[in-house]
Tab-separated table of C-alpha atoms in Angstrom:
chain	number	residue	atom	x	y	z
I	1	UNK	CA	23.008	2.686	5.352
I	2	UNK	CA	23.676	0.887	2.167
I	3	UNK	CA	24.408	-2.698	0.825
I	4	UNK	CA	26.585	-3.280	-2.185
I	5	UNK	CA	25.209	-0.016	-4.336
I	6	UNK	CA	21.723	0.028	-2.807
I	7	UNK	CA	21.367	3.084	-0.278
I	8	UNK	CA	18.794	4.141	1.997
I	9	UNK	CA	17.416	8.002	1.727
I	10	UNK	CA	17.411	9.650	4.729
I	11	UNK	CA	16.811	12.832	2.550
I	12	UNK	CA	13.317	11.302	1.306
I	13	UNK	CA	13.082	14.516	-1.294
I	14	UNK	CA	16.416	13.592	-2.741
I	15	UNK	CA	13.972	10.948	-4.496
I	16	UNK	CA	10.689	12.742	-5.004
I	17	UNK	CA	11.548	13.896	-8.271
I	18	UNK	CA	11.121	9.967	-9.607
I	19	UNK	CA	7.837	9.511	-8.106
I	20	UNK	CA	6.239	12.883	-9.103
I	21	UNK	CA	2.869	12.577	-11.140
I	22	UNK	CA	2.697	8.781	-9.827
I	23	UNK	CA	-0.495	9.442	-7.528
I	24	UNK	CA	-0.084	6.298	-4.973
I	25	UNK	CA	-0.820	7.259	-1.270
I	26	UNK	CA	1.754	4.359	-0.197
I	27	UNK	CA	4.216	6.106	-2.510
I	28	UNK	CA	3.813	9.389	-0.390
I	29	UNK	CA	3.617	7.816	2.902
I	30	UNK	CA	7.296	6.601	2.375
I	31	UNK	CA	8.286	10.390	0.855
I	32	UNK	CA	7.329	11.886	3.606
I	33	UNK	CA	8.447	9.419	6.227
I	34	UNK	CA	5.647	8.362	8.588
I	35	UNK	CA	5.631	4.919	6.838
I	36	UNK	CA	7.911	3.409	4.834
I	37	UNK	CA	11.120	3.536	3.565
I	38	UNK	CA	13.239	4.394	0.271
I	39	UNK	CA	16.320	3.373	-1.165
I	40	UNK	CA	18.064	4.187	-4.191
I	41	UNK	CA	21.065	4.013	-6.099
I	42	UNK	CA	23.026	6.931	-4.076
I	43	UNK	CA	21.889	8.539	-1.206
I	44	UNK	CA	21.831	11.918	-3.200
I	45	UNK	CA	20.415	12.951	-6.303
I	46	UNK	CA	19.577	9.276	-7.291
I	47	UNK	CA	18.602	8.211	-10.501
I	48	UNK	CA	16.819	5.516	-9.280
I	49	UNK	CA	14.602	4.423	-6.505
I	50	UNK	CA	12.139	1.946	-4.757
I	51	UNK	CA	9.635	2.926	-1.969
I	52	UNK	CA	9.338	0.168	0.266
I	53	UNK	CA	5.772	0.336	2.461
I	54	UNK	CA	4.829	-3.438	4.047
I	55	UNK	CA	4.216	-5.712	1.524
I	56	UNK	CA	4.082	-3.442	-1.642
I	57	UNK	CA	7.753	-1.881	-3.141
I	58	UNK	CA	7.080	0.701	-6.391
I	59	UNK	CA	10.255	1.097	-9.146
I	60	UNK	CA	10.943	4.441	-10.433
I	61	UNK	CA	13.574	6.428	-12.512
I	62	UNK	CA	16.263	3.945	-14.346
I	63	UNK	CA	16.035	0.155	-14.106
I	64	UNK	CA	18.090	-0.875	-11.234
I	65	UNK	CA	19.177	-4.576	-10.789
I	66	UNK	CA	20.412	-3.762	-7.450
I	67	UNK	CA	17.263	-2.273	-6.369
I	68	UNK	CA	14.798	-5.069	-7.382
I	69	UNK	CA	17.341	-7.700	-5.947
I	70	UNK	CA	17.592	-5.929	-2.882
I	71	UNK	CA	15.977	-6.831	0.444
I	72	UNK	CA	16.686	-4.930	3.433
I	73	UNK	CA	17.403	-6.753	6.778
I	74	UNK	CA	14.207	-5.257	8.901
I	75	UNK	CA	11.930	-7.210	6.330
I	76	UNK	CA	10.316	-9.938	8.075
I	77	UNK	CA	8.010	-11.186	5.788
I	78	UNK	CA	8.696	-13.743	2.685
I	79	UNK	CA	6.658	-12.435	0.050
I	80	UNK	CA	6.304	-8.683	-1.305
I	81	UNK	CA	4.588	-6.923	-4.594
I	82	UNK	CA	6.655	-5.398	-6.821
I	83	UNK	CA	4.903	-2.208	-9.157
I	84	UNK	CA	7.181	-1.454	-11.998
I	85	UNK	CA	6.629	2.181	-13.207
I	86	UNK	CA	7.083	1.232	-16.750
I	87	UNK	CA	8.258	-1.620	-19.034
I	88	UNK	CA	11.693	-1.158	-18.532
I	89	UNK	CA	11.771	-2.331	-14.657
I	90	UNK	CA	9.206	-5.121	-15.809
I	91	UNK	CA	11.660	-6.545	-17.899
I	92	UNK	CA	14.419	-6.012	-14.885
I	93	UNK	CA	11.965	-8.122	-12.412
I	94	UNK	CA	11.173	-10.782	-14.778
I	95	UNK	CA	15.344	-11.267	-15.431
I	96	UNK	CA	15.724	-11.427	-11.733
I	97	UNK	CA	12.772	-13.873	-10.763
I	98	UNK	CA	11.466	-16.907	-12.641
I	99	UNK	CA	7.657	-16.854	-12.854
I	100	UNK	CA	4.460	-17.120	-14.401
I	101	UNK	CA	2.667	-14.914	-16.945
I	102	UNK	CA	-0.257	-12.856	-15.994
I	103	UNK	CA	-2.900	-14.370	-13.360
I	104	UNK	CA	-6.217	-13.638	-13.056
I	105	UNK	CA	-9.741	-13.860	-12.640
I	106	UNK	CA	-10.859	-12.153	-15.315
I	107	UNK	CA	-10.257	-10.784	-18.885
I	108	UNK	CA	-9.090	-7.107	-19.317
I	109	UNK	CA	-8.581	-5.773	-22.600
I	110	UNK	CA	-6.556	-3.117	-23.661
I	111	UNK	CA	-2.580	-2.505	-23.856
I	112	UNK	CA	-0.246	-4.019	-20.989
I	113	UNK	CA	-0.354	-0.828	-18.931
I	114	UNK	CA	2.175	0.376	-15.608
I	115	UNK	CA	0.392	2.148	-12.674
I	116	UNK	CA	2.640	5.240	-13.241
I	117	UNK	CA	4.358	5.510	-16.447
I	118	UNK	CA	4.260	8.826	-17.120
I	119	UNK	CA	0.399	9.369	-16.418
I	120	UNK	CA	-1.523	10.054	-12.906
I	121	UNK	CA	-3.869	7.279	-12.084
I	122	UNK	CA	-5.570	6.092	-9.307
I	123	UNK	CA	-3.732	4.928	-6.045
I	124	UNK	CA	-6.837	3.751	-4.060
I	125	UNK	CA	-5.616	0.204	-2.568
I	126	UNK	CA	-8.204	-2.749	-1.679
I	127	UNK	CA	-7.647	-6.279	-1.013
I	128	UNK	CA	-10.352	-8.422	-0.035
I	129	UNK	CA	-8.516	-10.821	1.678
I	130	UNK	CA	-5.285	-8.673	3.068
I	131	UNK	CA	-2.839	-6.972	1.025
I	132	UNK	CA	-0.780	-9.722	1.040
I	133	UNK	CA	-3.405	-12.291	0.346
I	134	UNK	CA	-1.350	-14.066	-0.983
I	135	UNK	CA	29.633	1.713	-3.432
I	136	UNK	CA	28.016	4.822	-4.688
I	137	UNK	CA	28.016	4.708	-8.080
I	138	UNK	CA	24.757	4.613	-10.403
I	139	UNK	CA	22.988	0.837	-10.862
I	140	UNK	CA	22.526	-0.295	-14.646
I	141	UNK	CA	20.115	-2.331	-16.025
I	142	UNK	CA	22.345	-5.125	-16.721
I	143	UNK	CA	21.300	-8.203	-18.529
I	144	UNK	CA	21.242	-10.935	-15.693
I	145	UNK	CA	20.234	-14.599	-16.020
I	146	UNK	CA	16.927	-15.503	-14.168
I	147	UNK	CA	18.087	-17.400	-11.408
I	148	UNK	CA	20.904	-15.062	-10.550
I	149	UNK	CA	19.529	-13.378	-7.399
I	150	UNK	CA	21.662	-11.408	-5.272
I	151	UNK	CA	20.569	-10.116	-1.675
I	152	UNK	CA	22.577	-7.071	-0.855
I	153	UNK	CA	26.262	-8.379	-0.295
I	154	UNK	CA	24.614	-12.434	-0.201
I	155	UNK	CA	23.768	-15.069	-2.815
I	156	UNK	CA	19.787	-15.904	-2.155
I	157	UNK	CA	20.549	-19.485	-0.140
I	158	UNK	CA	18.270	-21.409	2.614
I	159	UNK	CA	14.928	-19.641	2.001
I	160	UNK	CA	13.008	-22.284	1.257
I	161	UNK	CA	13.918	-21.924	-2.592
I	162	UNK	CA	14.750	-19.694	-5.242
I	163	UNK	CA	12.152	-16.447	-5.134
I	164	UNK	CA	9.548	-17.124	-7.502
I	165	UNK	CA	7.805	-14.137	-9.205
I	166	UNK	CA	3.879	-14.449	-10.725
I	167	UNK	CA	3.114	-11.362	-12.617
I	168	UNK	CA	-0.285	-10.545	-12.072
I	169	UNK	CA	-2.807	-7.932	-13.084
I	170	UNK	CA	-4.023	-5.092	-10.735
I	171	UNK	CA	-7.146	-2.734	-10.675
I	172	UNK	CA	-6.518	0.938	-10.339
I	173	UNK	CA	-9.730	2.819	-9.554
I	174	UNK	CA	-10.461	6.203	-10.304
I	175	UNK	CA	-9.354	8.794	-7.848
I	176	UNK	CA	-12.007	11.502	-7.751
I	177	UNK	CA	-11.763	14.261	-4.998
I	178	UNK	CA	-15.429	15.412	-5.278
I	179	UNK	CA	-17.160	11.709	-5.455
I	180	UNK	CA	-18.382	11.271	-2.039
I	181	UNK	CA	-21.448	14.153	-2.155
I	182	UNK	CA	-24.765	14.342	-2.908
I	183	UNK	CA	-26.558	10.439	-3.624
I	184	UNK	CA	-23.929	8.855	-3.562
I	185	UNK	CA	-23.330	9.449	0.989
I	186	UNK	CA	-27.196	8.590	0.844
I	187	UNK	CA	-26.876	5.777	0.087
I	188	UNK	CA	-23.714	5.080	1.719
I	189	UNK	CA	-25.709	5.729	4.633
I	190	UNK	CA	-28.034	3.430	4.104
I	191	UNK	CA	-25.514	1.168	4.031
I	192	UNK	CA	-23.696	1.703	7.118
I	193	UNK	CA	-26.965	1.703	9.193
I	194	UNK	CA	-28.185	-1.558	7.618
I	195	UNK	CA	-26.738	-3.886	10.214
I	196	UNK	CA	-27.593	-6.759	10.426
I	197	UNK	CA	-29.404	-8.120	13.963
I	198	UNK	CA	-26.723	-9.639	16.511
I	199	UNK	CA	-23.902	-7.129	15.135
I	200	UNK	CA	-22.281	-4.905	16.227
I	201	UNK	CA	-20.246	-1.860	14.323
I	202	UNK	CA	-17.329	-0.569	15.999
I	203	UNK	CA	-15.150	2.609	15.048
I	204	UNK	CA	-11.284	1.582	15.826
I	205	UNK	CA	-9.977	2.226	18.802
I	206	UNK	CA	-7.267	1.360	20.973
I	207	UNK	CA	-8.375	-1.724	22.158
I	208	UNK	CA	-9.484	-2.820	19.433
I	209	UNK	CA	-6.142	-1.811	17.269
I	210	UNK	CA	-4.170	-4.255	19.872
I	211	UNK	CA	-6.741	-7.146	19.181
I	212	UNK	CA	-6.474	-7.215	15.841
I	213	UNK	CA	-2.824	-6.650	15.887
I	214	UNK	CA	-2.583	-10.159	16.794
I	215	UNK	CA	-4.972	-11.889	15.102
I	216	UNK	CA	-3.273	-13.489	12.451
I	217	UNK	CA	-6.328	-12.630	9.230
I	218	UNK	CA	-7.432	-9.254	10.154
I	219	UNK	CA	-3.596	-7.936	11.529
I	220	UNK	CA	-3.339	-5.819	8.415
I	221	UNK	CA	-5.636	-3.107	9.595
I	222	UNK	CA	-3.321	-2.052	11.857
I	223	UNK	CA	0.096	-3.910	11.390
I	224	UNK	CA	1.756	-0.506	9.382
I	225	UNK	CA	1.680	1.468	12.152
I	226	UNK	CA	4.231	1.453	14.982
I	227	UNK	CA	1.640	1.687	18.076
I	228	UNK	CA	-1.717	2.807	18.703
I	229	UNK	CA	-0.650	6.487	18.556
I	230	UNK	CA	0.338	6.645	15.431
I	231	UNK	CA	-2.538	5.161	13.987
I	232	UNK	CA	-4.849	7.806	15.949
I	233	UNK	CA	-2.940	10.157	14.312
I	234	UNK	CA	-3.136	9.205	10.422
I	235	UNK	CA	-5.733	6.166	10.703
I	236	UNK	CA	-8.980	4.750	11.005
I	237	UNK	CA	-11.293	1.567	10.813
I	238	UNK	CA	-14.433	0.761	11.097
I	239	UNK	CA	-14.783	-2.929	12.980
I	240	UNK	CA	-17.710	-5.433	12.940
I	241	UNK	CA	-18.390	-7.704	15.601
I	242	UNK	CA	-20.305	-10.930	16.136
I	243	UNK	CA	-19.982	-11.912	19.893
I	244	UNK	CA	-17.405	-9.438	20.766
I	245	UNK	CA	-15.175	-10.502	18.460
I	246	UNK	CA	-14.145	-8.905	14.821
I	247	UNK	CA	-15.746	-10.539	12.364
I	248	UNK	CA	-15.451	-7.536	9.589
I	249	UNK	CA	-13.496	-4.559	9.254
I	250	UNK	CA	-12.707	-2.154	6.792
I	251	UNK	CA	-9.110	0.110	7.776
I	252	UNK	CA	-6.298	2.033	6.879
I	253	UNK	CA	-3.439	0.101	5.503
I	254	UNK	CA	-1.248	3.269	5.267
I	255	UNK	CA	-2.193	6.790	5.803
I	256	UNK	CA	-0.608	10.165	4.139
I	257	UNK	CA	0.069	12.977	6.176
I	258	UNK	CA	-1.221	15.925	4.089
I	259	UNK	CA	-0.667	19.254	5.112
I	260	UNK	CA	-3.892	19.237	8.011
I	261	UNK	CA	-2.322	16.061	9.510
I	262	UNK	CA	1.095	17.175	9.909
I	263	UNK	CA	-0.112	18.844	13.456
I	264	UNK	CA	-1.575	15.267	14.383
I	265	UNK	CA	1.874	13.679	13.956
I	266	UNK	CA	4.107	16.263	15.968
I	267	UNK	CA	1.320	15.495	18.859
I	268	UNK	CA	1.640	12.074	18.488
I	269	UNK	CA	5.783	12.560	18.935
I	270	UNK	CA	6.174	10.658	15.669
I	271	UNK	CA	8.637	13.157	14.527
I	272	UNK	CA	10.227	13.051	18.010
I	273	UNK	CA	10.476	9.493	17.849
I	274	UNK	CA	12.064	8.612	14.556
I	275	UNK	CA	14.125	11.862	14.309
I	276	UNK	CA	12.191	12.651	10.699
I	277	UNK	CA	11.189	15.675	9.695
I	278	UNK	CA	8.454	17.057	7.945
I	279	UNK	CA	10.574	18.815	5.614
I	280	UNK	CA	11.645	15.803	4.143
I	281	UNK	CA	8.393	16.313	1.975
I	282	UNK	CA	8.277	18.291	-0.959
I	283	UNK	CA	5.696	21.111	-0.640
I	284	UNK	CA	3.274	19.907	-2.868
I	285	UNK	CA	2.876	16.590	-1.213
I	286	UNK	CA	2.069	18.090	1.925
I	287	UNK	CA	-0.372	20.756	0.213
I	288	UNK	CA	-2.388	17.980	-0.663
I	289	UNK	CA	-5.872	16.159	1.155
I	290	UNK	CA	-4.458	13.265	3.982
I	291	UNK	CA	-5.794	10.204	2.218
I	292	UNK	CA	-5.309	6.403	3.527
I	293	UNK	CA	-4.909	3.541	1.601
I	294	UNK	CA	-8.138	0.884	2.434
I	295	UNK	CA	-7.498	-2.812	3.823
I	296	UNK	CA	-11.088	-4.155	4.262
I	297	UNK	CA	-11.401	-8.516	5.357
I	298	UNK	CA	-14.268	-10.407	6.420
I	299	UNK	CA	-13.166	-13.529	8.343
I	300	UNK	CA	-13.794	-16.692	6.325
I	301	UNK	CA	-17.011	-18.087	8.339
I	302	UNK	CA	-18.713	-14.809	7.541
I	303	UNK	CA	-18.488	-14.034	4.214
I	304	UNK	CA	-21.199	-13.459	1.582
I	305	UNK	CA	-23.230	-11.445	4.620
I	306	UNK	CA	-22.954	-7.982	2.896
I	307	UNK	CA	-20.697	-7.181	5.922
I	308	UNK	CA	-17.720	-6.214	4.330
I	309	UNK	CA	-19.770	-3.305	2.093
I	310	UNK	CA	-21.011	-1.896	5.577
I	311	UNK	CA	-17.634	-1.568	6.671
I	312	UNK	CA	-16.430	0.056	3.707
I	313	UNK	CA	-19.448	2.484	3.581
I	314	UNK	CA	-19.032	3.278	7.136
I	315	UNK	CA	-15.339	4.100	6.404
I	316	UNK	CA	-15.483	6.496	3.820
I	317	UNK	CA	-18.190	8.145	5.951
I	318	UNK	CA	-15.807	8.518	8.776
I	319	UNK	CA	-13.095	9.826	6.248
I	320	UNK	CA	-15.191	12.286	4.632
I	321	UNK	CA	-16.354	13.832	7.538
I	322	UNK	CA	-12.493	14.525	8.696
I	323	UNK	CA	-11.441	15.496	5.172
I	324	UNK	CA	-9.506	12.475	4.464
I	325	UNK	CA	-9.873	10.963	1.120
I	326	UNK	CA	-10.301	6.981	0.963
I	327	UNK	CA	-7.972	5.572	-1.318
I	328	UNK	CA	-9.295	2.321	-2.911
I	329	UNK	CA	-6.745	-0.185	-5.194
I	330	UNK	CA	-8.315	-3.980	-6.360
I	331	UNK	CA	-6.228	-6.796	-6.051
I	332	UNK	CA	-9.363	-8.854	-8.121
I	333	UNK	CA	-12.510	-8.355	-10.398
I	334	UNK	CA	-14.416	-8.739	-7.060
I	335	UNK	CA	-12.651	-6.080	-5.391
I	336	UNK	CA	-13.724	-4.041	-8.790
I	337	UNK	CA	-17.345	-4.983	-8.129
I	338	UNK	CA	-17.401	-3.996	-4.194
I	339	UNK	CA	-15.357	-0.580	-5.224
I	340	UNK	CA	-17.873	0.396	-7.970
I	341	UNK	CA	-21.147	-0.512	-5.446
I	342	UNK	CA	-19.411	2.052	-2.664
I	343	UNK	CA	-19.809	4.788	-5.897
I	344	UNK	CA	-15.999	4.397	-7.136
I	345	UNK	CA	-15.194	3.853	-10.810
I	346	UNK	CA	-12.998	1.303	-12.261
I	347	UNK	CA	-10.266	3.619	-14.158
I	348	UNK	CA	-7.514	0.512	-15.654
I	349	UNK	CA	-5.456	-2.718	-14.930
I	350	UNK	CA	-1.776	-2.814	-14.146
I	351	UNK	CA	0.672	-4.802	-13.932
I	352	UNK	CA	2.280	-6.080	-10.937
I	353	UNK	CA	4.562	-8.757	-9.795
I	354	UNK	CA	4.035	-11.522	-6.880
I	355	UNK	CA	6.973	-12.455	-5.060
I	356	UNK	CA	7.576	-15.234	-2.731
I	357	UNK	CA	10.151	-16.808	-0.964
I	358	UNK	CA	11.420	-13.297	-0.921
């Protein structure tokens, strides 16, 4: 399927050669096909790609116009964040969307830095209020004015607007395979088991998953996945509840296969289903530890409780004890703080771009 020069790879390790040494578990959910999609520039051997998982699309290879204008027709939503691998797509998203300059809480110093140019960094992803809270020739990186935005084949009209970008900064932490032993699951715990009186903590199960799919602030635990099934397979969450109803919850956003999960998917028909196949992975994606990515959100009216760090301590417990490693990404300097109290370290800020009216 393809619009204008934008394609969609079927062949998922036609692209894997412009992601490789970018360590983002969203990245190689869409690789290997149970999440996700990717599109590129030609539907073999592309020179340039963008791996499209909910509300988060990465850049790699050369700067593509095409790609960063593009918007396929199952989206849904009206806003997305765009990761540039290096400077060069930066400069292609900021031609393509007006904006603002960087936003943020806090002051980071340091060089302007791009979560995978050229280096591996971390690809743990947190939000504390949702991750959205808030032909077949080759593309060029053509020099476009800022309120030129094409849509595959269509001029951007009767959106509400013209898409408006804010580039914002992002907080990688450290990925560390061998963090969660010794003191550190002490005092995680500690943590889990210090619930408070009237509570009630809740592993993620099916009903459950079909709650929260429609309640409109905590959907994101589960909204990635297809059906209950699938998130069995390559998910979990740990839920708090306050009356029988969520109140807290720490989950999996996105979840990568890895090579002891791949058995988990062909029982849950997912290959079946979509007509994917595991092959579609290069080998050492699927030699690696299944890791999710972590989407943790206390409802508004119970915030400042300490509930969301029991939900995230009770998670990684849960993850560690199936071998899964919990990815954790900070949308804010409090995201930093709650990562670094759960034993993660803060590794560097990146730069990302907020776009809505999409």
């Amino acid at each position: 399927m393809f619009s204008n020069r934008v394609y969609e790879i079927t062949d998922r390790k036609q692209a894997a050669p412009l992601f490789a040494g970018w360590e983002e578990t969203l990245i190689w959910c869409c690789l290997q096909g149970p999440m996700g999609y990717i599109y590129g520039d030609c539907s073999e051997k592309p020179v340039s790609a963008m791996a499209l998982l909910g509300d988060f699309c990465f850049f790699a290879g050369k700067p593509c116009r095409e790609l960063v204008q593009y918007k396929p027709q199952s989206c849904g939503q009206n806003s997305v964040i765009m990761v540039p691998r290096d400077e060069g797509w930066a400069r292609v998203i900021e031609k393509c969307f007006p904006g603002e300059g960087v936003a943020d809480g806090g002051e980071i110093s340091g060089s302007e830095r791009f979560c995978g140019a050229g280096e591996t960094f971390g690809s743990e992803r947190f939000c504390a209020a949702g991750m959205n809270s808030w032909s077949e020739g080759h593309c060029e990186a053509e020099e476009i004015s800022g309120n030129e935005i094409l849509w595959g084949t269509e001029k951007n009209s009767g959106r509400g607007g013209l898409p408006q970008a804010k580039k914002v900064l992002r907080y990688a932490i450290r990925k560390e395979p061998d963090l969660f032993i010794g003191d550190i699951m002490e005092r995680l715990r500690a943590a889990a088991e210090a619930l408070p009186e009237g509570y009630e903590l809740k592993m993620m199960d099916e009903e459950l998953f079909w709650r929260c799919r429609g309640i409109p602030w905590c959907r994101d635990w589960v909204s990635q996945y297809a059906d209950y099934r699938m998130y069995k397979a390559c998910g979990l969450g740990a839920v708090i509840l306050k009356d029988g109803d969520p109140v807290s919850g720490a989950s999996s956003y996105s979840g990568h296969l890895g090579s002891r999960t791949e058995e988990a998917f062909w029982k849950a028909g997912y290959f079946e289903r979509t007509g994917i196949t595991a092959e579609v992975a290069p080998a050492h994606f699927l030699a690696e530890t299944p890791s999710i990515e972590i989407e943790i959100d206390t409802r508004e009216d119970f915030r400042r409780k300490g509930l969301a760090f029991i939900c995230g301590a009770k998670l990684i417990l849960e993850c560690c004890k199936k071998g899964w490693y919990p990815s954790w990404d900070a949308q804010n300097l409090w995201s930093v703080a709650l990562a670094e109290k759960l034993g993660y370290h803060f590794d560097h800020a990146y730069t990302a771009y907020e776009i809505s009216n999409w």
